[in-house]
Short mmCIF file of C-alpha atoms in Angstrom, two decimals:
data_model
loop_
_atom_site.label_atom_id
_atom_site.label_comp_id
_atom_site.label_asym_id
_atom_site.label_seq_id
_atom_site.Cartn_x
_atom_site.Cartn_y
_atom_site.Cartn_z
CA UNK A 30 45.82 10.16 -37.17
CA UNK A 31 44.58 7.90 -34.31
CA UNK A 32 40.70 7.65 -33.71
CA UNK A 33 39.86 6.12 -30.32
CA UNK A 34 36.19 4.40 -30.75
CA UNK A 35 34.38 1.61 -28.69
CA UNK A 36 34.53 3.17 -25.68
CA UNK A 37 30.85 2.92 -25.12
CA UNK A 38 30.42 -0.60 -23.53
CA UNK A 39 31.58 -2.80 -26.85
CA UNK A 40 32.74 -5.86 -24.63
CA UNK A 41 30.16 -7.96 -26.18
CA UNK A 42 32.25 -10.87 -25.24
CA UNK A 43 30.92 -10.32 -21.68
CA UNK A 44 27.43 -11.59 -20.40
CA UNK A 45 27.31 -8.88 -17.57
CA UNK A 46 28.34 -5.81 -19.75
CA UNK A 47 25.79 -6.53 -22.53
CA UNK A 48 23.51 -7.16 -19.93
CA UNK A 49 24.51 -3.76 -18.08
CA UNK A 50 25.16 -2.19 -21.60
CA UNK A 51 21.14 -3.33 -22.45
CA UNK A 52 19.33 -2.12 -19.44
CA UNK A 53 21.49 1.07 -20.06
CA UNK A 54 20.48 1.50 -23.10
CA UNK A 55 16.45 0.67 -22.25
CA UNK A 56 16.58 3.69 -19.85
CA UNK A 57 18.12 6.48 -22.40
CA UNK A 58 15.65 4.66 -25.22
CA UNK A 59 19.04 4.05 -26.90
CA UNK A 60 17.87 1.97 -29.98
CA UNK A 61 20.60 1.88 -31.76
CA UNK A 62 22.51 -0.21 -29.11
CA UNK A 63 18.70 -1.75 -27.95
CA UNK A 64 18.95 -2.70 -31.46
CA UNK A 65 22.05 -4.40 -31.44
CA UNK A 66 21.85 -6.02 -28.32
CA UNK A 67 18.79 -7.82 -28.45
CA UNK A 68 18.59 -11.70 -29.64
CA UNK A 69 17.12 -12.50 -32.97
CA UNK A 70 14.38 -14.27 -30.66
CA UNK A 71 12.96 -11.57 -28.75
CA UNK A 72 13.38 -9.18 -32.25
CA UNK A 73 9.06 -8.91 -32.57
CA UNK A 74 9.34 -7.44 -28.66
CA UNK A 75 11.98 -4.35 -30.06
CA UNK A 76 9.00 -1.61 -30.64
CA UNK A 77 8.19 -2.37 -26.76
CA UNK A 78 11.77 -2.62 -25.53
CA UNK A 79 12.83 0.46 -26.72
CA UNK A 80 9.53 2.25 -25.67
CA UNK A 81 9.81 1.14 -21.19
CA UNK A 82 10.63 4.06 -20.47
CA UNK A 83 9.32 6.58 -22.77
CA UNK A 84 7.70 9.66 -21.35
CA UNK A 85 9.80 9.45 -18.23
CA UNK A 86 11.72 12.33 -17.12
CA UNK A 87 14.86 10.96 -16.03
CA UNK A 88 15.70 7.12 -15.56
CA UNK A 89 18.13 5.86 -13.94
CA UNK A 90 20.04 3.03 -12.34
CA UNK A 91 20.62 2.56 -8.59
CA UNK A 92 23.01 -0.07 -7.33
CA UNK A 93 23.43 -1.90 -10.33
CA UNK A 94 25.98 -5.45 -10.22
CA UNK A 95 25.10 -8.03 -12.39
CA UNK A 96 26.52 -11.37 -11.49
CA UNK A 97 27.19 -14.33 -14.61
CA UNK A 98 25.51 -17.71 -14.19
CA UNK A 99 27.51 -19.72 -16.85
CA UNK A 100 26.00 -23.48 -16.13
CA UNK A 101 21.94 -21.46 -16.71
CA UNK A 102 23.01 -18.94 -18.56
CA UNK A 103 21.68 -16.21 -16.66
CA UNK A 104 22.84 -13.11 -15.98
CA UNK A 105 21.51 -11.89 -12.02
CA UNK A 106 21.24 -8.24 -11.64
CA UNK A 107 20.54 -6.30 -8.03
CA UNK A 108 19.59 -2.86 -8.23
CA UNK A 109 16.65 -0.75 -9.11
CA UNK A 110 15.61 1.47 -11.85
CA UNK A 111 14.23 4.42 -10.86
CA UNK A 112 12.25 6.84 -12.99
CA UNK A 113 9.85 9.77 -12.03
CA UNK A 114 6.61 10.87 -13.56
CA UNK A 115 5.95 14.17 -12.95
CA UNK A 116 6.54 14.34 -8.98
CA UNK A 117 6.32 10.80 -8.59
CA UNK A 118 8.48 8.03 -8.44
CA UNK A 119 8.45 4.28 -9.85
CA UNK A 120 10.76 1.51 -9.07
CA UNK A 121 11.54 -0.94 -10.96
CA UNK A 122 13.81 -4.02 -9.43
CA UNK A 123 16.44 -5.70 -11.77
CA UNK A 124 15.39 -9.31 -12.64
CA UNK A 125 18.02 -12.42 -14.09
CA UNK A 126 18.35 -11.86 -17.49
CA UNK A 127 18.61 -14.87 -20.16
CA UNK A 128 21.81 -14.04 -22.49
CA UNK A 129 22.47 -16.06 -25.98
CA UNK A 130 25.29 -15.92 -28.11
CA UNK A 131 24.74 -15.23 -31.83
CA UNK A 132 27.14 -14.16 -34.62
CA UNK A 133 29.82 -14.79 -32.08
CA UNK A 134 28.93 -12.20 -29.26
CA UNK A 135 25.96 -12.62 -26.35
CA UNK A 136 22.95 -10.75 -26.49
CA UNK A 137 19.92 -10.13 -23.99
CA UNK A 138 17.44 -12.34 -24.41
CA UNK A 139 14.81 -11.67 -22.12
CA UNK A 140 14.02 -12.62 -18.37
CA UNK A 141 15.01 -15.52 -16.89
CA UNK A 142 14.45 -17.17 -13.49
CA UNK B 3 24.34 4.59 -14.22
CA UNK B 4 26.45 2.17 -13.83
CA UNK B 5 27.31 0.03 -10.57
CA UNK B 6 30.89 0.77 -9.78
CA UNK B 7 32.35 -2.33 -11.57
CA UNK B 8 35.58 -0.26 -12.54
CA UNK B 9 37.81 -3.24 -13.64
CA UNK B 10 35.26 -4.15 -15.97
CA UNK B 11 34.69 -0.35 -17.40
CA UNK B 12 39.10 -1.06 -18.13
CA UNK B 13 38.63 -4.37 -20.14
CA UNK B 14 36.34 -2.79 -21.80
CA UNK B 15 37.50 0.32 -22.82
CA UNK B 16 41.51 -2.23 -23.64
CA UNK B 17 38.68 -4.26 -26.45
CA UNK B 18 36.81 -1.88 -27.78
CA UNK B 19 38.60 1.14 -27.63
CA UNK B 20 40.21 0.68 -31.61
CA UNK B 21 43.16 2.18 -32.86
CA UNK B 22 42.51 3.16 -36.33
CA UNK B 23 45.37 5.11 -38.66
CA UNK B 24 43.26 6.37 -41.00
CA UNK B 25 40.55 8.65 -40.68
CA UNK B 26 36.73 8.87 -40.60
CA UNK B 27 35.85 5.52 -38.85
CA UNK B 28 34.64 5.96 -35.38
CA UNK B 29 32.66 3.77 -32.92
CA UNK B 30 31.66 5.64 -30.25
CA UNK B 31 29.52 6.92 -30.30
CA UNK B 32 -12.59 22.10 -4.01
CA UNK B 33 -16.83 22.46 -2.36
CA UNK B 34 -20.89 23.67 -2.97
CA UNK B 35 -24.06 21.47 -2.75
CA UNK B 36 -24.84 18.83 -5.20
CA UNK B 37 -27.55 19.80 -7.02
CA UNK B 38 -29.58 16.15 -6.59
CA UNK B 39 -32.88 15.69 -4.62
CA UNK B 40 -33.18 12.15 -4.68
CA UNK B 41 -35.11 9.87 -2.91
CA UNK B 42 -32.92 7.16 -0.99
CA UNK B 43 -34.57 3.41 -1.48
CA UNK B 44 -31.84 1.94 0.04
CA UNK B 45 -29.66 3.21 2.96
CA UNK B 46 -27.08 1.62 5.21
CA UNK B 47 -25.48 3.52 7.71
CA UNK B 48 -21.77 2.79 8.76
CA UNK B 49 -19.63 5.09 10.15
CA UNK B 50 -17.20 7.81 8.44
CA UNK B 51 -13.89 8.52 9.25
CA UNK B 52 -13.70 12.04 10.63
CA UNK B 53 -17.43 12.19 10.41
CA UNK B 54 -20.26 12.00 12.92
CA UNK B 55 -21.85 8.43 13.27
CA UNK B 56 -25.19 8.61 11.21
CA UNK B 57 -27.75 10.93 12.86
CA UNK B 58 -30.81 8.63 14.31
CA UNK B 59 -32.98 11.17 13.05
CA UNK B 60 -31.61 10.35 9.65
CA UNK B 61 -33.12 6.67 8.94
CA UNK B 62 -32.45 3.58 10.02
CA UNK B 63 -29.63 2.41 12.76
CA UNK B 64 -25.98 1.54 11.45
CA UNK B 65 -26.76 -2.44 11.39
CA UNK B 66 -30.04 -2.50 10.08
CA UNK B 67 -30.25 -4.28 7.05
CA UNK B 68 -31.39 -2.09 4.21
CA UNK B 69 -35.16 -2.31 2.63
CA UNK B 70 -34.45 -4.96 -0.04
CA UNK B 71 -38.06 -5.10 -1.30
CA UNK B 72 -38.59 -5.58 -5.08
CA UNK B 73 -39.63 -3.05 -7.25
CA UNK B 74 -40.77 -2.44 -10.83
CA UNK B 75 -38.70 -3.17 -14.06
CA UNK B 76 -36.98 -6.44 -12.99
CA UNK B 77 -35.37 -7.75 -15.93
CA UNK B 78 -37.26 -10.98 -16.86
CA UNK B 79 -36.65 -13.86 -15.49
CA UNK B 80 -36.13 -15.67 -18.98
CA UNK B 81 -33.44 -13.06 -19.89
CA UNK B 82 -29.88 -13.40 -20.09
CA UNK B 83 -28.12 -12.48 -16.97
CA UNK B 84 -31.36 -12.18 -15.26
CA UNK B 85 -30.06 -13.87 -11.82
CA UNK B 86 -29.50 -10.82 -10.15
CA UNK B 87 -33.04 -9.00 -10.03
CA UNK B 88 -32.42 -5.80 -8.92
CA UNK B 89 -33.82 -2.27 -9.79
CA UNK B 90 -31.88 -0.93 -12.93
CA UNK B 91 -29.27 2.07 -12.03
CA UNK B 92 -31.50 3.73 -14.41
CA UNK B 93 -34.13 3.85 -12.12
CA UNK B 94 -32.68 4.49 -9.05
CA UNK B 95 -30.06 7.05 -10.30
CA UNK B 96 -31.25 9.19 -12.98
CA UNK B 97 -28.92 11.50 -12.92
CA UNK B 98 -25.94 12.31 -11.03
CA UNK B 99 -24.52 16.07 -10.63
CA UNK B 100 -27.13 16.69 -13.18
CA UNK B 101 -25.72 14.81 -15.58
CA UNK B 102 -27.88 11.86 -16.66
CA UNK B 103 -26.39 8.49 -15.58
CA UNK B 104 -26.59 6.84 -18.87
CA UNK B 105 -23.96 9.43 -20.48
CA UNK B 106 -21.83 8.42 -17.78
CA UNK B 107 -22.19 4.33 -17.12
CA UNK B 108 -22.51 3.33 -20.91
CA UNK B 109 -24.09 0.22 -21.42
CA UNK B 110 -26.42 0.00 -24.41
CA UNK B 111 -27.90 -3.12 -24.80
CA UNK B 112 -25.80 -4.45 -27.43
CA UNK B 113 -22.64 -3.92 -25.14
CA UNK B 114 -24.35 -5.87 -22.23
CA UNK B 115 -25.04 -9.08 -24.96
CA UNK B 116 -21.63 -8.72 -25.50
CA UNK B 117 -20.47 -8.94 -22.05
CA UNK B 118 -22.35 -11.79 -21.16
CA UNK B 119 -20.89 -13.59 -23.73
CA UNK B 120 -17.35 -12.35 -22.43
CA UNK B 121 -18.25 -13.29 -18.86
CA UNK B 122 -19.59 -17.23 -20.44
CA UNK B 123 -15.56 -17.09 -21.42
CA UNK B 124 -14.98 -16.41 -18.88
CA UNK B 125 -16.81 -18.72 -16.54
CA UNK B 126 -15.38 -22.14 -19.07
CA UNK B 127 -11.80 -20.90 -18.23
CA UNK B 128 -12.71 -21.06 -14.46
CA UNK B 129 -12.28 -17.40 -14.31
CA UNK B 130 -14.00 -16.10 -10.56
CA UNK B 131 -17.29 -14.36 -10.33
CA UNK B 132 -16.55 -12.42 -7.60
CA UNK B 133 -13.15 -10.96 -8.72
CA UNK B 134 -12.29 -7.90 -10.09
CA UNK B 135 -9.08 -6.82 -11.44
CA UNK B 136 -7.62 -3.16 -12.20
CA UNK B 137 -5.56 -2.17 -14.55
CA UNK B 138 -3.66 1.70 -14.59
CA UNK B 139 -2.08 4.46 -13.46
CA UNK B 140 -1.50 6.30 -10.31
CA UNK B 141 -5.18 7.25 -10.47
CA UNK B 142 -6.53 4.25 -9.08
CA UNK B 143 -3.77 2.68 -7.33
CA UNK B 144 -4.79 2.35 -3.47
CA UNK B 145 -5.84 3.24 -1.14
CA UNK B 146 -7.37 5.87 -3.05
CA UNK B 147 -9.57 3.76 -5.61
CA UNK B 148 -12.19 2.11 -3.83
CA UNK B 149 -10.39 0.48 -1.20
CA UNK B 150 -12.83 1.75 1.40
CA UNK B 151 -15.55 -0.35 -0.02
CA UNK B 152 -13.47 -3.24 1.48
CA UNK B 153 -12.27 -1.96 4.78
CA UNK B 154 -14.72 0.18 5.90
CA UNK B 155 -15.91 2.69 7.27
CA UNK B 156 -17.79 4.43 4.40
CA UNK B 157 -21.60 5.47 4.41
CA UNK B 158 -23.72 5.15 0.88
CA UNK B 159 -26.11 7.01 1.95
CA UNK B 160 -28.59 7.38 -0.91
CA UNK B 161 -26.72 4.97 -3.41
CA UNK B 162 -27.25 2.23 -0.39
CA UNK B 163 -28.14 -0.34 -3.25
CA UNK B 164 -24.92 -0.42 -4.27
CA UNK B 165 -23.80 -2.69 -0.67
CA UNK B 166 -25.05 -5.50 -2.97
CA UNK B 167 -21.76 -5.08 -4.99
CA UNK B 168 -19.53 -4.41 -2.09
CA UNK B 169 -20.77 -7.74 -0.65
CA UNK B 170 -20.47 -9.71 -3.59
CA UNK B 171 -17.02 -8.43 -4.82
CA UNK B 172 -15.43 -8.18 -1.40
CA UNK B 173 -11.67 -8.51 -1.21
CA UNK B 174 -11.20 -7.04 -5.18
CA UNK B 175 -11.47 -3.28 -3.77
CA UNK B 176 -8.76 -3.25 -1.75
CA UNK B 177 -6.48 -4.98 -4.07
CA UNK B 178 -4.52 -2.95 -6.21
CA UNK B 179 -2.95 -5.56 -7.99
CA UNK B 180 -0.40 -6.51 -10.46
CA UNK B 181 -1.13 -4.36 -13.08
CA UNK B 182 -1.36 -0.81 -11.71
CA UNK B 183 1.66 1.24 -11.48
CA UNK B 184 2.84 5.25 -11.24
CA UNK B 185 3.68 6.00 -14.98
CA UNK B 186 1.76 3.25 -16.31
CA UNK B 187 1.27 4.23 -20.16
CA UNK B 188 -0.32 1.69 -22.75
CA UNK B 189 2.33 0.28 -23.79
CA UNK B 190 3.98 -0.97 -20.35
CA UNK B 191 0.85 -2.83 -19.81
CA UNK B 192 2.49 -5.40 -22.32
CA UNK B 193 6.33 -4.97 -20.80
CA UNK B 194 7.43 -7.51 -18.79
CA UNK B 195 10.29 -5.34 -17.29
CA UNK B 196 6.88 -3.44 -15.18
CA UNK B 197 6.30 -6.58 -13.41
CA UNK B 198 7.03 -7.18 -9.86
CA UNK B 199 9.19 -9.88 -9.82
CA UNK B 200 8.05 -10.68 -6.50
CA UNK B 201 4.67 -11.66 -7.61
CA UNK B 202 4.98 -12.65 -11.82
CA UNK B 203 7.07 -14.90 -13.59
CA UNK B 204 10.06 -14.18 -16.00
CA UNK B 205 8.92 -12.43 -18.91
CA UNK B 206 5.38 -12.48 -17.46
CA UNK B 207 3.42 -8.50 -18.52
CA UNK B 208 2.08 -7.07 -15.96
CA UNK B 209 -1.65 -7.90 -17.44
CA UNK B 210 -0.76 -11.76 -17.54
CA UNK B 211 0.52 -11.78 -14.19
CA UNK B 212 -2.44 -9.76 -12.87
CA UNK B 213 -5.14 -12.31 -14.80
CA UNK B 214 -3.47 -15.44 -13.48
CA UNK B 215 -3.22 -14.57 -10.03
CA UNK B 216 -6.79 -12.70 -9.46
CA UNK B 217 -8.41 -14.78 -12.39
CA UNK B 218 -11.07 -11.79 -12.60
CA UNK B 219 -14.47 -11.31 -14.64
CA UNK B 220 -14.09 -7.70 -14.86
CA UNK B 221 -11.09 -5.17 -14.96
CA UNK B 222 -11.18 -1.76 -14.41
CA UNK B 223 -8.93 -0.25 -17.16
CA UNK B 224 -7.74 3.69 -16.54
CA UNK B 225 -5.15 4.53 -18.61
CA UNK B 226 -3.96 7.13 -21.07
CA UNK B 227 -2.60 10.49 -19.03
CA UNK B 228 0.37 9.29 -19.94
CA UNK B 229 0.30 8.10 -23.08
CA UNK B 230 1.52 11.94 -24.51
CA UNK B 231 2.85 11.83 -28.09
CA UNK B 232 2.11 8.09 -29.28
CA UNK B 233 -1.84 8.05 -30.12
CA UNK B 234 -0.51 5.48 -32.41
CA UNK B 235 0.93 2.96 -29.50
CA UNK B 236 -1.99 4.29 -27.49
CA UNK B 237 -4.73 2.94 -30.20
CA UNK B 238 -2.63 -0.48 -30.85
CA UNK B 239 -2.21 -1.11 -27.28
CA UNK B 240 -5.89 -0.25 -26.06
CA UNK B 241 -6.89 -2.39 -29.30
CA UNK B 242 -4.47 -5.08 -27.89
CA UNK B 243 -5.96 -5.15 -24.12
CA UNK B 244 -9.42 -5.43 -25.13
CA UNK B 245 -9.10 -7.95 -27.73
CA UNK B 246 -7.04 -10.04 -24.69
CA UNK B 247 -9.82 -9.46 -22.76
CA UNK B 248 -12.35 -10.82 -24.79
CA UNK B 249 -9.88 -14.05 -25.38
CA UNK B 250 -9.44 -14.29 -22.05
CA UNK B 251 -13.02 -14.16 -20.55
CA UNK B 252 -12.38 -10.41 -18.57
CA UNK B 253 -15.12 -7.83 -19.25
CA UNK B 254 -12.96 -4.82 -20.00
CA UNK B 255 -14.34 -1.41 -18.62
CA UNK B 256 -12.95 1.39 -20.18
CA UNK B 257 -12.56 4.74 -18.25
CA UNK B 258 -11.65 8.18 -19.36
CA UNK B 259 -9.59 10.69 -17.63
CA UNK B 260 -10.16 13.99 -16.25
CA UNK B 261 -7.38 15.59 -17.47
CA UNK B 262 -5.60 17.02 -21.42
CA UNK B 263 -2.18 16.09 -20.47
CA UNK B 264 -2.00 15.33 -24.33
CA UNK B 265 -2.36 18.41 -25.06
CA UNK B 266 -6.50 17.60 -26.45
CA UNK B 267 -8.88 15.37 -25.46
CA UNK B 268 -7.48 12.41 -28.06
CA UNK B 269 -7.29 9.66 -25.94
CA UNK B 270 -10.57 10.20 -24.03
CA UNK B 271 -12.32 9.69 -28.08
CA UNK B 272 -10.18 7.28 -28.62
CA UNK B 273 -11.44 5.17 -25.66
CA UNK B 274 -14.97 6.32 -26.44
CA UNK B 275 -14.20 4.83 -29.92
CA UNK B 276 -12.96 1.83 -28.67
CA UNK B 277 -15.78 0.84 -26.64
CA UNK B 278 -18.28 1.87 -28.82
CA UNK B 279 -16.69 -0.65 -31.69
CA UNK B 280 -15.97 -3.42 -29.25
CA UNK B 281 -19.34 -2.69 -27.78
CA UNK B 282 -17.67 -2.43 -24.04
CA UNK B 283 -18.35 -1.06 -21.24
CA UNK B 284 -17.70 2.73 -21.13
CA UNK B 285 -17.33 4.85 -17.43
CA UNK B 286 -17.42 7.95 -19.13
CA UNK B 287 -15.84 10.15 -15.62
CA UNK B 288 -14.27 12.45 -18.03
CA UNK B 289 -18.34 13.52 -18.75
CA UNK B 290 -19.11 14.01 -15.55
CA UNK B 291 -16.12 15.98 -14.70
CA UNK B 292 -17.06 19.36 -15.39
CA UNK B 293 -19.59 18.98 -12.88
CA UNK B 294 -16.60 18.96 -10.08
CA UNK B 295 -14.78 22.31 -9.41
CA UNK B 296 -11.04 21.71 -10.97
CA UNK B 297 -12.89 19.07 -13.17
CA UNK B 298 -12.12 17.18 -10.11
CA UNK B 299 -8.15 17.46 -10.28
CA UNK B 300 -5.71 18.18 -7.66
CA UNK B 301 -3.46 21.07 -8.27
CA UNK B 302 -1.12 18.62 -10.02
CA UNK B 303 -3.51 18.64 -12.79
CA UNK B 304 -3.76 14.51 -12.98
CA UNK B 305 -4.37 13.15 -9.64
CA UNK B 306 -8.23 13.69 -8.39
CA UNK B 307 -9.02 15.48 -5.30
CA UNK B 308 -9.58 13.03 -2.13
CA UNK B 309 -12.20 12.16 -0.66
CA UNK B 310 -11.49 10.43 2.45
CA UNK B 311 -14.45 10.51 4.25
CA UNK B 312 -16.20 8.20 2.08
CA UNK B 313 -19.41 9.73 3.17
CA UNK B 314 -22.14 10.50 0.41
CA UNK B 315 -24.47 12.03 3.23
CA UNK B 316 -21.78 14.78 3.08
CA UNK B 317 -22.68 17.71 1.08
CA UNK B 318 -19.64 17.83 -0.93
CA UNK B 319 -19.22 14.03 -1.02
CA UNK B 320 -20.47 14.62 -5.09
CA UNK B 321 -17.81 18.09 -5.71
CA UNK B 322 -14.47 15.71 -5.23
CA UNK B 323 -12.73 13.93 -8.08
CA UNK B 324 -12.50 10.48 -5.91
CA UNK B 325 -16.28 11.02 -4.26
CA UNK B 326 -17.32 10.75 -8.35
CA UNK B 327 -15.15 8.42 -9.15
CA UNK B 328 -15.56 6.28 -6.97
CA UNK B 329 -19.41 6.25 -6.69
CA UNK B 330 -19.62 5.97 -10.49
CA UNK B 331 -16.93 2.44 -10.40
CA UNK B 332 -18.96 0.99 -8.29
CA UNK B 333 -22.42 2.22 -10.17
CA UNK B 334 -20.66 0.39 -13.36
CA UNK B 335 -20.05 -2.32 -11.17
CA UNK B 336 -23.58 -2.67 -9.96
CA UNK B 337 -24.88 -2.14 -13.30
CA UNK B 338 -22.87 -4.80 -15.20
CA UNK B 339 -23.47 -7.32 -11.72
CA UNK B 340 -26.91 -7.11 -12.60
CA UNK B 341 -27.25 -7.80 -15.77
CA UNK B 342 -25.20 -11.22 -15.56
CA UNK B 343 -25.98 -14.61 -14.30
CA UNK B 344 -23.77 -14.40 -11.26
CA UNK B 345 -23.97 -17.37 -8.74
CA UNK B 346 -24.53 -16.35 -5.53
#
């Protein structure tokens, strides 16, 4: 019997898809993988990463590439999330992100310039 | 979503994607008239948008400067805060809509000792006199909250007094800030991902970055019609804001909502609460509300009714959710101005 798992963004070998995979995951309050993600640093800051977006509607991503800065460390995203409150809408632009490896795979670590 | 990177979407799906043989491991997983007869002290005339220029017949002409004599109950000169000595709001508003001002601006004494010593904080970390900050929702993002007072035109009518405060905070009502945003709840306040990255620095909330670049001695804090389902992160985070206030020298005034969008009236007592503990300023505009047809809500139910005219000669000027609202900011405003040692 063959069981296919991992497809869910597990390259956690990758700066930019734990990066993508986090802000992903911040937008569908996914705190299992918010959870997982997030450096042992910025672990007193999970209640508040996995609450962003609560009470929105529908979040979402627009134009998302994320773009690895190896010599800083730094992660540099360009796109927008979007999410709506009630008939309105809020944008939020994508920021460089900070990335440290622990335990042998990188993990977001916050903003960075 | 996700940005189109479809080479990466492959490698990842070739690692992570695990062939297992044996089973049971997997991975993936609207108007009337106000009901108020009172007598205008003060008046200055400027014109309205939409509106007539003010009627000759009806006082003084547009640029003359208002009747600034003294009156009774000046707070003592050997008082605390007693640089600015001006008639109480007491005095020369009573009541508003009927509803008496002091259930509306609440500022018992022991809350005004306790903003003066917030505002001497304030003052040793350099924090500006004249500056005001806001902190929110959509509710009193611009232009609708009090912009006017900066750009003009707008007419006080009765409440002409209240120019003093448009003259001495000039340049805060227009500015909306770093710290005001659509959706806002409680707990984004603290979130760096709501801050413009234009503006604040990485991993900078929204509250920091709207404190260091303003460096204000009062905020305007309207929160909580979205804050459905948490009262918990609602209390912390309120708890939180004022208690950063207070460290950082910002007199925190606390305003309730017009509207139940949590289903009761929960985080309107929780604010009252709140204040009352932290002995704060309280703008009670939930208490005047039911004074306003709709309780002064657009047909959204959370956004107040506009009142674009900025006229309060107008008859309905008082039966609009922003005509009360705004008035009664800057009343708080005035009130709180007066009762601290503000340089000129």
């Amino acid at each position: 019997m063959l069981i296919l798992a991992g497809c869910k963004g597990e390259d956690r070998n990758n700066p930019q898809a734990v990066v993508e995979d986090y802000l992903q995951a911040k937008i569908s309050r996914d705190t299992e993988t918010i959870q997982k993600l997030l450096c042992s640093e910025m672990e007193t800051y999970l209640e508040r990463e996995m609450h962003t977006f609560e009470t929105v509607s529908d979040a979402r991503i627009d134009g998302l590439s994320c773009t690895w800065d190896e010599v800083q460390s730094v992660v540099r995203c360009l796109g927008k999330i979007v999410a709506s409150y009630g008939a309105e809408q809020t944008e939020f632009p994508l920021k460089a992100y900070r990335v440290v490896e622990e335990d042998g795979q990188w993990k977001w670590c916050g903003e960075s310039r | 979503m996700r940005g189109g990177n479809i080479s990466l979407w492959s490698q990842r799906c070739i690692v992570g994607c695990l062939v297992l043989s044996l089973s049971g491991l997997s991975g993936c997983s609207k108007p009337g008239p106000r009901s108020l007869n009172l007598q205008s002290r003060y008046q200055v005339y400027l014109p309205a948008i939409g509106g007539p220029p003010a009627s000759p017949e009806a006082g003084p002409s547009n640029l003359e400067s208002p009747n600034l004599e003294p009156a009774s109950g000046l707070v003592a000169a050997d008082q605390p805060g007693a640089a600015n000595s001006n008639e109480s709001l007491w005095d020369l508003t009573p009541v508003l809509n009927d509803v008496p001002i002091s259930e509306i601006i609440v500022l018992p004494e022991e809350t005004l000792r306790t903003v003066r010593e917030i505002y001497a904080t304030g003052q040793s970390l350099d924090n500006n006199p004249h500056a005001f900050s806001k902190i929110g929702d959509s509710t009193i993002e611009s232009p609708f909250f009090m912009d006017r007072f900066d750009d003009g035109p707008y007419n006080l009518g009765e409440y002409g007094y209240l120019q003093k405060v448009i003259d001495y905070y000039q340049g805060s009502f227009t500015r909306q800030g770093r710290a005001v945003y659509r959706g806002l709840h409680t707990w984004s306040m603290f979130d760096p991902a709501w801050a413009d990255p234009d503006f604040c620095e990485p991993n900078e909330t929204p509250i920091d970055c709207e404190f260091r670049l303003q460096h204000p001695s009062l905020v305007f804090i309207r929160v909580g019609s979205n804050d459905v389902g948490r009262s918990d992160l609602f209390s912390q985070n309120m708890t939180r804001l004022i208690e950063l206030c207070f460290e950082r020298g910002v007199i925190p005034i606390i305003g309730t909502k017009a509207d139940r969008n949590e289903g009761s009236n929960a985080n309107n007592e929780m604010l009252r609460e709140l204040a009352e503990n932290y002995d704060v300023p309280f703008w009670d505009f939930d208490r005047v509300a039911d004074t306003i047809p709709g309780r002064g809500m657009d047909v959204d139910g959370v956004h107040l009714t506009t009142f674009y005219a900025h006229d309060y000669t107008l008859p309905y000027a008082l039966q609009t959710g922003y005509g009360v609202h705004n008035i009664t900011a800057l009343m708080m405003l005035y009130e709180l101005w007066r009762n601290l040692p503000t340089p000129p």
